[in-house]
PDB file of C-alpha atoms in Angstrom:
ATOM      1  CA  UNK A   1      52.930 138.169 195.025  1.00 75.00           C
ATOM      2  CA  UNK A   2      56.658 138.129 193.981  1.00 81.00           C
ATOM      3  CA  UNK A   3      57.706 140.306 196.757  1.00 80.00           C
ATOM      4  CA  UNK A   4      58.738 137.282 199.404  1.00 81.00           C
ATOM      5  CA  UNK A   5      61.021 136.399 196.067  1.00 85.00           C
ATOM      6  CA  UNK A   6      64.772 136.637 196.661  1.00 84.00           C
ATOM      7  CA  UNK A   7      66.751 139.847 195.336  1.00 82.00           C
ATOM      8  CA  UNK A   8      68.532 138.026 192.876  1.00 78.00           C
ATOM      9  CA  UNK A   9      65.094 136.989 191.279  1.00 84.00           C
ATOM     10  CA  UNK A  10      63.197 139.796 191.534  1.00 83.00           C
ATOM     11  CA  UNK A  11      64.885 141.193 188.056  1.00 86.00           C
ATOM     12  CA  UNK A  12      65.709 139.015 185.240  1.00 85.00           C
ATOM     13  CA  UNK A  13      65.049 135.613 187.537  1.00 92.00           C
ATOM     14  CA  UNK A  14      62.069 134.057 188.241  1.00 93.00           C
ATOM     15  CA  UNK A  15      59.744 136.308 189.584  1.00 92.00           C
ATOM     16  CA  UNK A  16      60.906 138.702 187.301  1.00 93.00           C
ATOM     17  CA  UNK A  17      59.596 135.912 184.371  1.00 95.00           C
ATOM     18  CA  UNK A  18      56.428 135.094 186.231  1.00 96.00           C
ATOM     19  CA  UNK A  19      55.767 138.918 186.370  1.00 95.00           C
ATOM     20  CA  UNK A  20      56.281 138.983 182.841  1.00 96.00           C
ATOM     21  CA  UNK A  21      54.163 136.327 181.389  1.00 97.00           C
ATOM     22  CA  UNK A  22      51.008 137.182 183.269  1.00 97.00           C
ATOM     23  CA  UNK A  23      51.483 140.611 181.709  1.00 97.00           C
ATOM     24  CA  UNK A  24      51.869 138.917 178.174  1.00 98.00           C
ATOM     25  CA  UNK A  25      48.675 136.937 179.261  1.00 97.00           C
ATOM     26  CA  UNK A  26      46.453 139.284 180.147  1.00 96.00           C
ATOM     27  CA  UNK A  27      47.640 141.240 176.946  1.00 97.00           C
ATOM     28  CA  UNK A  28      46.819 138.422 174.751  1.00 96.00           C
ATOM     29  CA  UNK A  29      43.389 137.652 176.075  1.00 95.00           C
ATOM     30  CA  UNK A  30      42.627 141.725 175.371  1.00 94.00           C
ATOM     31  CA  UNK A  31      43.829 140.798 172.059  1.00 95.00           C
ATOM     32  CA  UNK A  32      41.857 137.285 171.661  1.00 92.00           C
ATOM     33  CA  UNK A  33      38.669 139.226 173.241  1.00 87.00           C
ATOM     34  CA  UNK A  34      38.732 141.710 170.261  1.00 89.00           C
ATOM     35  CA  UNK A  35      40.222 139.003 167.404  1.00 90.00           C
ATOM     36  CA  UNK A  36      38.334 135.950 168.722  1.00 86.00           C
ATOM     37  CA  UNK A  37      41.780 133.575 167.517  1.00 89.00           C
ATOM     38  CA  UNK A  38      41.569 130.210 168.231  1.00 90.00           C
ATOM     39  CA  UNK A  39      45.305 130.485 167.940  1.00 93.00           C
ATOM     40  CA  UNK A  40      45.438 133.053 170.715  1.00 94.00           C
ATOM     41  CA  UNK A  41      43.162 131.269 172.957  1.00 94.00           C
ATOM     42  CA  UNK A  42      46.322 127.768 172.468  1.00 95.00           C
ATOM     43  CA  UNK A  43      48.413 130.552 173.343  1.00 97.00           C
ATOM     44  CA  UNK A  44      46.418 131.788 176.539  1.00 97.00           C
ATOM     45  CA  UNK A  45      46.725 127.926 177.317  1.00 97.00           C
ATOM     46  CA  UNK A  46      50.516 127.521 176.947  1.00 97.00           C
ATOM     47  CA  UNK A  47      50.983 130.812 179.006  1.00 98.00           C
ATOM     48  CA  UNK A  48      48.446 129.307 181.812  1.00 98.00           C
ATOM     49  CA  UNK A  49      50.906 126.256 181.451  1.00 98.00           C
ATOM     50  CA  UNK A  50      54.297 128.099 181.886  1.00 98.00           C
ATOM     51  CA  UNK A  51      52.471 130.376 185.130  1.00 98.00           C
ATOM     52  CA  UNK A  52      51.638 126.973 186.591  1.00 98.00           C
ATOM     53  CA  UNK A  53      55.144 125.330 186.231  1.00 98.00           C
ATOM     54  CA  UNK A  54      56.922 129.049 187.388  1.00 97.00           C
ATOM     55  CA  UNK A  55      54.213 128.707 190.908  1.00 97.00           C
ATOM     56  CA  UNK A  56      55.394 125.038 191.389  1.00 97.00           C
ATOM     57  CA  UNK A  57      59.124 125.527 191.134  1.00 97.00           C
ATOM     58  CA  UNK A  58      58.383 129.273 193.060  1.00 96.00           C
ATOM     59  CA  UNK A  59      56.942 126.385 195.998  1.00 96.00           C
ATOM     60  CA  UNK A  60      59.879 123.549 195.315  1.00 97.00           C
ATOM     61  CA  UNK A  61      62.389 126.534 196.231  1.00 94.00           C
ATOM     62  CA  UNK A  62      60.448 127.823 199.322  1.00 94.00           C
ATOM     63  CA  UNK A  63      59.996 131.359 197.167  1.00 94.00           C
ATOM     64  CA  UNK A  64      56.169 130.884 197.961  1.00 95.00           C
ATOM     65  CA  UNK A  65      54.453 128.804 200.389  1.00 95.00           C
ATOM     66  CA  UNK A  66      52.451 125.362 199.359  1.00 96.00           C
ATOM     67  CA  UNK A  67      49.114 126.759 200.364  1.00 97.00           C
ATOM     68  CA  UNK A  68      50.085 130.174 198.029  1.00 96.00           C
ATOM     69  CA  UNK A  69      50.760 127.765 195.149  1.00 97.00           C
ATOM     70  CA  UNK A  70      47.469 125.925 196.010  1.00 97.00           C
ATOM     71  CA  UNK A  71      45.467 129.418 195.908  1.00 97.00           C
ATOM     72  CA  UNK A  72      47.159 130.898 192.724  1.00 97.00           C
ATOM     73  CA  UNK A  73      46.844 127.459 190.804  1.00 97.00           C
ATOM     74  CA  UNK A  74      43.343 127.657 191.496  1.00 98.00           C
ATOM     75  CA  UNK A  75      43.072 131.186 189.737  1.00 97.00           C
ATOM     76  CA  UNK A  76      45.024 129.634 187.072  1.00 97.00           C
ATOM     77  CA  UNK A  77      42.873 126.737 186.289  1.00 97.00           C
ATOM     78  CA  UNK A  78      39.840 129.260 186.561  1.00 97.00           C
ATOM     79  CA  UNK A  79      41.145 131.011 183.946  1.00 96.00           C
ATOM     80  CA  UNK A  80      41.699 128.078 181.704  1.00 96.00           C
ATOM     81  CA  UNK A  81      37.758 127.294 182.523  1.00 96.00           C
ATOM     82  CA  UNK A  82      37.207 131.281 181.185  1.00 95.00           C
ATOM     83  CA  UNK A  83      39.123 130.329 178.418  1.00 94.00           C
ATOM     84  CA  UNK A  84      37.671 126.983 177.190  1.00 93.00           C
ATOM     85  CA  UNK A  85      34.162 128.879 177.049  1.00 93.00           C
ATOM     86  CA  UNK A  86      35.792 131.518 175.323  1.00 89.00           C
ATOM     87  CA  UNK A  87      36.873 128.557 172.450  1.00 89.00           C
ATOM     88  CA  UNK A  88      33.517 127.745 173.010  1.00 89.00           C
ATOM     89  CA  UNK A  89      31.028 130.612 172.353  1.00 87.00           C
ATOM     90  CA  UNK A  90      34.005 131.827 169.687  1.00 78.00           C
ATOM     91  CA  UNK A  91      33.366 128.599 167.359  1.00 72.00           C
TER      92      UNK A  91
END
C-alpha cells in the first residue's frame, strides 16, 4: 500500500508511521484477544483514529488516490465495528 509513497517517506516519514501503527495494531488486538482489556480495546480505537488521519493526509498530498483512501477507510471502520463487539461480548 505504501509503495506509490515518495522515497523520502518510505523510512522514518509517513508511510514509514502508517506501516508502523498498523503493526502496533494488529499486535495489540493479539494482546486484547488473549487479555480481554477494555483499555486495549480504547487503544485499538485511538490507533484506528491515527490510521484514518495518516490515509487522509496520505490522499491531501496525492501519496494515495481518493478512491484508495475511500477503500482502506472502509477496512478501518470495519475494524472499529470488530472492535465495538469485541467491548461488547468482553463486558
Amino acid at each position: 500500500m505504501t509503495d506509490g509513497y515518495p522515497r523520502p517517506q518510505q523510512y522514518g516519514g509517513l508511510a514509514s508511521e502508517l506501516r508502523q501503527t498498523c503493526l502496533t495494531l494488529l499486535k495489540t488486538i493479539a494482546t486484547a484477544n488473549e487479555s480481554r482489556s477494555p483499555i486495549l480495546l480504547r487503544e485499538i480505537d485511538t490507533y484506528l483514529q491515527q490510521i484514518r488521519m495518516m490515509l487522509d493526509v496520505s490522499a491531501d498530498l496525492r501519496y494515495i488516490t481518493p478512491e484508495q483512501r475511500d477503500t482502506l477507510n472502509f477496512r478501518v471502520d470495519e475494524l472499529g465495528r470488530m472492535n465495538g463487539g469485541w467491548g461488547k461480548a468482553f463486558a
